[in-house]
Amino acid sequence: EADIYQTPRYLVIGTGKKITLECSQTMGHDKMYWYQQDPGMELHLIHYSYGVNSTEKGDLSSESTVSRIRTEHFPLTLESARPSHTSQYLCASRRGQLTLHFGNGTRLTVT
Amino acid sequence: AQSVSQHNHHVILSEAASLELGCNYSYGGTVNLFWYVQYPGQHLQLLLKYFSGDPLVKGIKGFEAEFIKSKFSFNLRKPSVQWSDTAEYFCAVNADTDKLIFGTGTRLQVFP
């Protein structure tokens, strides 16, 4: 059972809109991650955080930004959504080098 | 840079057949290795992991994986699959960084 929550579960939005994908975890994990997953493709790391006020870009270039003001919260923002942003976004967290816990994901469609 | 290769993109089996999914990684140092599973409509969850010790690790639901350092491999196995094993399986590696690198995934379909 996941203790990491992502909202919304599905989002369909028009081009040019600003969106924020929410991610919260109740496990007190220090490290949090955002992955982008397209069907039949690997998960690509787009952002990660080691703790409060720490954010880093991942291996896949992304126009999104993240913030980590509180340990439990790691939102991802797209200032101006485009059809190329259509994908599934997965949030994950872990303590140290331990197992990564995933949320259910947000499936984003930009029309 | 680290990378993970899963050679089987789509595997179709009948129930009771044996399963082996390949996973190879590229990194010469110490690694932590994982297999994650994603059942239809559900979130990714850990199937099993290898950090150190016995290279044959057992996970949930009868799955096991063997770490062969000389081959840079961490193949997933199950002697007899069930319809409920239908899912997508991801191999992942974590080496000297806090980033977990995933393979492209293998979609497994099991028919009764």
PDB file of C-alpha atoms in Angstrom:
ATOM      1  CA  GLU A   1       0.000   0.000   0.000  1.00  0.00           C
ATOM      2  CA  ALA A   2       1.508   3.279  -1.107  1.00  0.00           C
ATOM      3  CA  ASP A   3       2.115   6.085   1.373  1.00  0.00           C
ATOM      4  CA  ILE A   4       2.953   8.409  -1.446  1.00  0.00           C
ATOM      5  CA  TYR A   5       0.140  10.294  -3.070  1.00  0.00           C
ATOM      6  CA  GLN A   6      -0.096  11.961  -6.421  1.00  0.00           C
ATOM      7  CA  THR A   7      -2.870  14.211  -7.640  1.00  0.00           C
ATOM      8  CA  PRO A   8      -4.510  14.486 -10.005  1.00  0.00           C
ATOM      9  CA  ARG A   9      -4.594  10.916 -11.278  1.00  0.00           C
ATOM     10  CA  TYR A  10      -5.559  12.072 -14.768  1.00  0.00           C
ATOM     11  CA  LEU A  11      -5.338  15.555 -16.268  1.00  0.00           C
ATOM     12  CA  VAL A  12      -6.359  16.790 -19.705  1.00  0.00           C
ATOM     13  CA  ILE A  13      -5.422  20.387 -20.333  1.00  0.00           C
ATOM     14  CA  GLY A  14      -5.019  22.806 -23.214  1.00  0.00           C
ATOM     15  CA  THR A  15      -1.774  24.103 -24.624  1.00  0.00           C
ATOM     16  CA  GLY A  16      -0.288  27.078 -22.813  1.00  0.00           C
ATOM     17  CA  LYS A  17      -1.855  26.385 -19.428  1.00  0.00           C
ATOM     18  CA  LYS A  18       0.181  26.327 -16.243  1.00  0.00           C
ATOM     19  CA  ILE A  19      -0.137  23.112 -14.268  1.00  0.00           C
ATOM     20  CA  THR A  20       1.176  21.733 -11.012  1.00  0.00           C
ATOM     21  CA  LEU A  21       1.336  18.032 -10.303  1.00  0.00           C
ATOM     22  CA  GLU A  22       1.181  17.295  -6.610  1.00  0.00           C
ATOM     23  CA  CYS A  23       3.193  14.676  -4.758  1.00  0.00           C
ATOM     24  CA  SER A  24       3.150  14.035  -1.029  1.00  0.00           C
ATOM     25  CA  GLN A  25       4.588  11.285   1.134  1.00  0.00           C
ATOM     26  CA  THR A  26       3.895  10.498   4.753  1.00  0.00           C
ATOM     27  CA  MET A  27       6.938   8.335   5.419  1.00  0.00           C
ATOM     28  CA  GLY A  28       9.375  11.105   6.311  1.00  0.00           C
ATOM     29  CA  HIS A  29      11.641  10.150   3.424  1.00  0.00           C
ATOM     30  CA  ASP A  30      14.487  12.530   2.688  1.00  0.00           C
ATOM     31  CA  LYS A  31      14.831  11.766  -1.013  1.00  0.00           C
ATOM     32  CA  MET A  32      12.149  12.346  -3.597  1.00  0.00           C
ATOM     33  CA  TYR A  33      12.094  11.856  -7.335  1.00  0.00           C
ATOM     34  CA  TRP A  34      10.051  12.620 -10.441  1.00  0.00           C
ATOM     35  CA  TYR A  35      10.125  10.199 -13.348  1.00  0.00           C
ATOM     36  CA  GLN A  36       8.527  10.532 -16.764  1.00  0.00           C
ATOM     37  CA  GLN A  37       7.221   7.342 -18.335  1.00  0.00           C
ATOM     38  CA  ASP A  38       5.938   6.905 -21.865  1.00  0.00           C
ATOM     39  CA  PRO A  39       4.255   3.636 -22.952  1.00  0.00           C
ATOM     40  CA  GLY A  40       6.828   0.977 -23.759  1.00  0.00           C
ATOM     41  CA  MET A  41       9.677   3.203 -22.670  1.00  0.00           C
ATOM     42  CA  GLU A  42      11.931   3.304 -19.666  1.00  0.00           C
ATOM     43  CA  LEU A  43      11.323   5.605 -16.755  1.00  0.00           C
ATOM     44  CA  HIS A  44      13.328   8.773 -17.226  1.00  0.00           C
ATOM     45  CA  LEU A  45      14.455  10.701 -14.178  1.00  0.00           C
ATOM     46  CA  ILE A  46      13.596  14.387 -14.611  1.00  0.00           C
ATOM     47  CA  HIS A  47      14.049  15.814 -11.097  1.00  0.00           C
ATOM     48  CA  TYR A  48      15.194  14.721  -7.669  1.00  0.00           C
ATOM     49  CA  SER A  49      15.680  16.130  -4.219  1.00  0.00           C
ATOM     50  CA  TYR A  50      17.905  15.110  -1.321  1.00  0.00           C
ATOM     51  CA  GLY A  51      15.907  17.073   1.200  1.00  0.00           C
ATOM     52  CA  VAL A  52      14.304  20.405   1.966  1.00  0.00           C
ATOM     53  CA  ASN A  53      15.518  23.205  -0.310  1.00  0.00           C
ATOM     54  CA  SER A  54      17.488  20.724  -2.418  1.00  0.00           C
ATOM     55  CA  THR A  55      16.497  20.089  -6.047  1.00  0.00           C
ATOM     56  CA  GLU A  56      18.478  18.684  -8.958  1.00  0.00           C
ATOM     57  CA  LYS A  57      17.751  18.033 -12.590  1.00  0.00           C
ATOM     58  CA  GLY A  58      17.716  14.430 -13.713  1.00  0.00           C
ATOM     59  CA  ASP A  59      19.041  12.722 -16.813  1.00  0.00           C
ATOM     60  CA  LEU A  60      16.191  13.732 -19.092  1.00  0.00           C
ATOM     61  CA  SER A  61      15.921  17.391 -19.899  1.00  0.00           C
ATOM     62  CA  SER A  62      12.573  18.734 -18.843  1.00  0.00           C
ATOM     63  CA  GLU A  63      10.896  22.119 -19.038  1.00  0.00           C
ATOM     64  CA  SER A  64       9.256  21.475 -15.711  1.00  0.00           C
ATOM     65  CA  THR A  65      10.415  22.826 -12.369  1.00  0.00           C
ATOM     66  CA  VAL A  66      10.135  21.453  -8.844  1.00  0.00           C
ATOM     67  CA  SER A  67      10.320  22.745  -5.322  1.00  0.00           C
ATOM     68  CA  ARG A  68      10.935  21.143  -1.934  1.00  0.00           C
ATOM     69  CA  ILE A  69       9.861  23.517   0.789  1.00  0.00           C
ATOM     70  CA  ARG A  70       8.621  20.750   3.078  1.00  0.00           C
ATOM     71  CA  THR A  71       9.965  17.231   3.500  1.00  0.00           C
ATOM     72  CA  GLU A  72       6.688  15.612   2.572  1.00  0.00           C
ATOM     73  CA  HIS A  73       5.834  17.700  -0.479  1.00  0.00           C
ATOM     74  CA  PHE A  74       7.516  17.742  -3.917  1.00  0.00           C
ATOM     75  CA  PRO A  75       5.308  19.419  -6.526  1.00  0.00           C
ATOM     76  CA  LEU A  76       6.184  19.604 -10.224  1.00  0.00           C
ATOM     77  CA  THR A  77       5.156  22.622 -12.278  1.00  0.00           C
ATOM     78  CA  LEU A  78       4.875  23.231 -15.998  1.00  0.00           C
ATOM     79  CA  GLU A  79       4.589  26.969 -16.710  1.00  0.00           C
ATOM     80  CA  SER A  80       3.179  26.482 -20.204  1.00  0.00           C
ATOM     81  CA  ALA A  81       1.994  23.006 -21.148  1.00  0.00           C
ATOM     82  CA  ARG A  82       2.584  21.698 -24.681  1.00  0.00           C
ATOM     83  CA  PRO A  83       1.449  18.503 -26.431  1.00  0.00           C
ATOM     84  CA  SER A  84       5.031  17.193 -26.146  1.00  0.00           C
ATOM     85  CA  HIS A  85       4.521  17.142 -22.368  1.00  0.00           C
ATOM     86  CA  THR A  86       1.857  14.459 -22.714  1.00  0.00           C
ATOM     87  CA  SER A  87       3.119  11.553 -20.642  1.00  0.00           C
ATOM     88  CA  GLN A  88       2.805   9.794 -17.326  1.00  0.00           C
ATOM     89  CA  TYR A  89       4.610  11.415 -14.412  1.00  0.00           C
ATOM     90  CA  LEU A  90       5.626   9.233 -11.477  1.00  0.00           C
ATOM     91  CA  CYS A  91       6.689  10.525  -8.104  1.00  0.00           C
ATOM     92  CA  ALA A  92       8.790   8.402  -5.782  1.00  0.00           C
ATOM     93  CA  SER A  93      10.563   8.661  -2.456  1.00  0.00           C
ATOM     94  CA  ARG A  94      12.985   6.766  -0.264  1.00  0.00           C
ATOM     95  CA  ARG A  95      15.123   7.058   2.817  1.00  0.00           C
ATOM     96  CA  GLY A  96      18.837   6.842   2.081  1.00  0.00           C
ATOM     97  CA  GLN A  97      19.601   4.015  -0.324  1.00  0.00           C
ATOM     98  CA  LEU A  98      16.578   1.989   0.616  1.00  0.00           C
ATOM     99  CA  THR A  99      13.722   0.903  -1.583  1.00  0.00           C
ATOM    100  CA  LEU A 100      12.074   3.459  -3.796  1.00  0.00           C
ATOM    101  CA  HIS A 101       8.334   3.847  -3.176  1.00  0.00           C
ATOM    102  CA  PHE A 102       6.174   5.038  -6.045  1.00  0.00           C
ATOM    103  CA  GLY A 103       2.917   6.900  -6.242  1.00  0.00           C
ATOM    104  CA  ASN A 104       0.156   5.940  -8.667  1.00  0.00           C
ATOM    105  CA  GLY A 105       1.252   8.507 -11.183  1.00  0.00           C
ATOM    106  CA  THR A 106      -0.396  11.367 -13.014  1.00  0.00           C
ATOM    107  CA  ARG A 107      -1.346  10.768 -16.620  1.00  0.00           C
ATOM    108  CA  LEU A 108      -1.126  14.132 -18.354  1.00  0.00           C
ATOM    109  CA  THR A 109      -2.616  14.861 -21.766  1.00  0.00           C
ATOM    110  CA  VAL A 110      -2.034  18.247 -23.347  1.00  0.00           C
ATOM    111  CA  THR A 111      -4.340  19.038 -26.258  1.00  0.00           C
TER     112      THR A 111
ATOM    113  CA  ALA B   1      27.068   6.668 -17.620  1.00  0.00           C
ATOM    114  CA  GLN B   2      25.002   3.904 -16.134  1.00  0.00           C
ATOM    115  CA  SER B   3      22.474   2.173 -18.321  1.00  0.00           C
ATOM    116  CA  VAL B   4      20.126  -0.776 -18.024  1.00  0.00           C
ATOM    117  CA  SER B   5      19.073  -3.032 -20.888  1.00  0.00           C
ATOM    118  CA  GLN B   6      16.060  -5.278 -20.916  1.00  0.00           C
ATOM    119  CA  HIS B   7      16.123  -7.334 -24.074  1.00  0.00           C
ATOM    120  CA  ASN B   8      12.653  -8.807 -23.901  1.00  0.00           C
ATOM    121  CA  HIS B   9      10.106  -6.107 -24.643  1.00  0.00           C
ATOM    122  CA  HIS B  10       7.033  -8.305 -24.768  1.00  0.00           C
ATOM    123  CA  VAL B  11       6.746 -11.855 -23.493  1.00  0.00           C
ATOM    124  CA  ILE B  12       3.679 -14.044 -23.918  1.00  0.00           C
ATOM    125  CA  LEU B  13       3.389 -17.260 -21.931  1.00  0.00           C
ATOM    126  CA  SER B  14       0.830 -19.835 -20.958  1.00  0.00           C
ATOM    127  CA  GLU B  15       0.159 -20.524 -17.312  1.00  0.00           C
ATOM    128  CA  ALA B  16       2.650 -22.906 -15.687  1.00  0.00           C
ATOM    129  CA  ALA B  17       5.385 -21.992 -18.168  1.00  0.00           C
ATOM    130  CA  SER B  18       8.747 -20.925 -16.813  1.00  0.00           C
ATOM    131  CA  LEU B  19       9.847 -17.313 -17.058  1.00  0.00           C
ATOM    132  CA  GLU B  20      13.198 -15.649 -17.416  1.00  0.00           C
ATOM    133  CA  LEU B  21      13.507 -11.940 -18.119  1.00  0.00           C
ATOM    134  CA  GLY B  22      16.919 -10.590 -19.006  1.00  0.00           C
ATOM    135  CA  CYS B  23      18.504  -7.522 -17.456  1.00  0.00           C
ATOM    136  CA  ASN B  24      22.017  -6.232 -18.117  1.00  0.00           C
ATOM    137  CA  TYR B  25      23.580  -3.095 -16.779  1.00  0.00           C
ATOM    138  CA  SER B  26      26.659  -1.108 -17.596  1.00  0.00           C
ATOM    139  CA  TYR B  27      28.704  -0.031 -14.606  1.00  0.00           C
ATOM    140  CA  GLY B  28      31.984  -1.409 -13.352  1.00  0.00           C
ATOM    141  CA  GLY B  29      31.661  -0.685  -9.651  1.00  0.00           C
ATOM    142  CA  THR B  30      29.398  -1.684  -6.800  1.00  0.00           C
ATOM    143  CA  VAL B  31      25.724  -1.720  -7.690  1.00  0.00           C
ATOM    144  CA  ASN B  32      22.383  -2.144  -6.037  1.00  0.00           C
ATOM    145  CA  LEU B  33      19.916  -3.931  -8.285  1.00  0.00           C
ATOM    146  CA  PHE B  34      16.143  -4.000  -8.294  1.00  0.00           C
ATOM    147  CA  TRP B  35      13.205  -5.499 -10.079  1.00  0.00           C
ATOM    148  CA  TYR B  36       9.955  -3.561  -9.941  1.00  0.00           C
ATOM    149  CA  VAL B  37       6.561  -4.726 -11.152  1.00  0.00           C
ATOM    150  CA  GLN B  38       3.607  -2.681 -12.316  1.00  0.00           C
ATOM    151  CA  TYR B  39       0.299  -4.523 -12.422  1.00  0.00           C
ATOM    152  CA  PRO B  40      -2.394  -3.052 -14.670  1.00  0.00           C
ATOM    153  CA  GLY B  41      -3.740   0.143 -13.141  1.00  0.00           C
ATOM    154  CA  GLN B  42      -1.449  -0.019 -10.132  1.00  0.00           C
ATOM    155  CA  HIS B  43       1.681   1.768  -9.015  1.00  0.00           C
ATOM    156  CA  LEU B  44       5.173   0.412  -9.380  1.00  0.00           C
ATOM    157  CA  GLN B  45       6.140  -1.849  -6.505  1.00  0.00           C
ATOM    158  CA  LEU B  46       9.287  -3.651  -5.495  1.00  0.00           C
ATOM    159  CA  LEU B  47       9.548  -7.288  -6.490  1.00  0.00           C
ATOM    160  CA  LEU B  48      13.043  -7.957  -5.145  1.00  0.00           C
ATOM    161  CA  LYS B  49      16.422  -6.326  -4.648  1.00  0.00           C
ATOM    162  CA  TYR B  50      20.095  -7.141  -4.371  1.00  0.00           C
ATOM    163  CA  PHE B  51      22.477  -5.093  -2.258  1.00  0.00           C
ATOM    164  CA  SER B  52      25.147  -7.613  -1.241  1.00  0.00           C
ATOM    165  CA  GLY B  53      25.618 -11.198  -0.090  1.00  0.00           C
ATOM    166  CA  ASP B  54      23.954 -14.196  -1.698  1.00  0.00           C
ATOM    167  CA  PRO B  55      23.672 -13.413  -5.413  1.00  0.00           C
ATOM    168  CA  LEU B  56      20.458 -15.420  -5.648  1.00  0.00           C
ATOM    169  CA  VAL B  57      17.704 -13.309  -4.181  1.00  0.00           C
ATOM    170  CA  LYS B  58      14.129 -14.291  -3.607  1.00  0.00           C
ATOM    171  CA  GLY B  59      11.258 -11.880  -3.864  1.00  0.00           C
ATOM    172  CA  ILE B  60       7.523 -11.870  -3.508  1.00  0.00           C
ATOM    173  CA  LYS B  61       5.136 -14.201  -5.345  1.00  0.00           C
ATOM    174  CA  GLY B  62       7.744 -16.851  -6.099  1.00  0.00           C
ATOM    175  CA  PHE B  63      10.064 -14.632  -8.116  1.00  0.00           C
ATOM    176  CA  GLU B  64      13.834 -14.828  -7.823  1.00  0.00           C
ATOM    177  CA  ALA B  65      16.760 -13.161  -9.518  1.00  0.00           C
ATOM    178  CA  GLU B  66      20.420 -14.003  -9.826  1.00  0.00           C
ATOM    179  CA  PHE B  67      23.177 -11.429  -9.828  1.00  0.00           C
ATOM    180  CA  ILE B  68      26.072 -12.524 -12.036  1.00  0.00           C
ATOM    181  CA  LYS B  69      28.756  -9.898 -11.646  1.00  0.00           C
ATOM    182  CA  SER B  70      30.954 -11.200 -14.467  1.00  0.00           C
ATOM    183  CA  LYS B  71      28.063 -10.891 -16.891  1.00  0.00           C
ATOM    184  CA  PHE B  72      26.691  -7.618 -15.487  1.00  0.00           C
ATOM    185  CA  SER B  73      23.341  -9.350 -15.351  1.00  0.00           C
ATOM    186  CA  PHE B  74      20.415  -9.601 -12.964  1.00  0.00           C
ATOM    187  CA  ASN B  75      17.878 -11.851 -14.649  1.00  0.00           C
ATOM    188  CA  LEU B  76      14.456 -12.423 -13.173  1.00  0.00           C
ATOM    189  CA  ARG B  77      13.006 -15.927 -13.009  1.00  0.00           C
ATOM    190  CA  LYS B  78       9.898 -17.759 -11.974  1.00  0.00           C
ATOM    191  CA  PRO B  79       9.482 -21.518 -12.430  1.00  0.00           C
ATOM    192  CA  SER B  80       5.743 -21.453 -13.084  1.00  0.00           C
ATOM    193  CA  VAL B  81       3.874 -18.284 -14.008  1.00  0.00           C
ATOM    194  CA  GLN B  82       0.249 -17.542 -13.250  1.00  0.00           C
ATOM    195  CA  TRP B  83      -2.302 -15.405 -15.041  1.00  0.00           C
ATOM    196  CA  SER B  84      -2.009 -12.906 -12.165  1.00  0.00           C
ATOM    197  CA  ASP B  85       1.646 -12.310 -13.084  1.00  0.00           C
ATOM    198  CA  THR B  86       0.515 -10.366 -16.131  1.00  0.00           C
ATOM    199  CA  ALA B  87       2.229  -7.013 -15.644  1.00  0.00           C
ATOM    200  CA  GLU B  88       5.109  -4.836 -16.721  1.00  0.00           C
ATOM    201  CA  TYR B  89       8.479  -5.618 -15.167  1.00  0.00           C
ATOM    202  CA  PHE B  90      11.281  -3.096 -14.779  1.00  0.00           C
ATOM    203  CA  CYS B  91      14.887  -3.721 -13.907  1.00  0.00           C
ATOM    204  CA  ALA B  92      16.749  -0.864 -12.196  1.00  0.00           C
ATOM    205  CA  VAL B  93      20.281  -0.132 -11.025  1.00  0.00           C
ATOM    206  CA  ASN B  94      21.645   2.271  -8.442  1.00  0.00           C
ATOM    207  CA  ALA B  95      25.391   2.792  -8.530  1.00  0.00           C
ATOM    208  CA  ASP B  96      27.287   5.353  -6.488  1.00  0.00           C
ATOM    209  CA  THR B  97      24.564   7.924  -6.897  1.00  0.00           C
ATOM    210  CA  ASP B  98      21.160   8.598  -5.524  1.00  0.00           C
ATOM    211  CA  LYS B  99      19.594   8.053  -8.921  1.00  0.00           C
ATOM    212  CA  LEU B 100      17.837   4.843  -9.787  1.00  0.00           C
ATOM    213  CA  ILE B 101      18.177   4.092 -13.500  1.00  0.00           C
ATOM    214  CA  PHE B 102      15.444   1.980 -15.063  1.00  0.00           C
ATOM    215  CA  GLY B 103      15.335  -0.260 -18.093  1.00  0.00           C
ATOM    216  CA  THR B 104      12.665   0.021 -20.777  1.00  0.00           C
ATOM    217  CA  GLY B 105      10.499  -2.614 -19.128  1.00  0.00           C
ATOM    218  CA  THR B 106       9.162  -5.985 -20.248  1.00  0.00           C
ATOM    219  CA  ARG B 107       5.486  -6.494 -20.748  1.00  0.00           C
ATOM    220  CA  LEU B 108       4.476  -9.987 -19.658  1.00  0.00           C
ATOM    221  CA  GLN B 109       1.171 -11.486 -20.720  1.00  0.00           C
ATOM    222  CA  VAL B 110       0.143 -14.827 -19.250  1.00  0.00           C
ATOM    223  CA  PHE B 111      -2.750 -16.699 -20.801  1.00  0.00           C
ATOM    224  CA  PRO B 112      -4.734 -19.318 -18.867  1.00  0.00           C
TER     225      PRO B 112
END
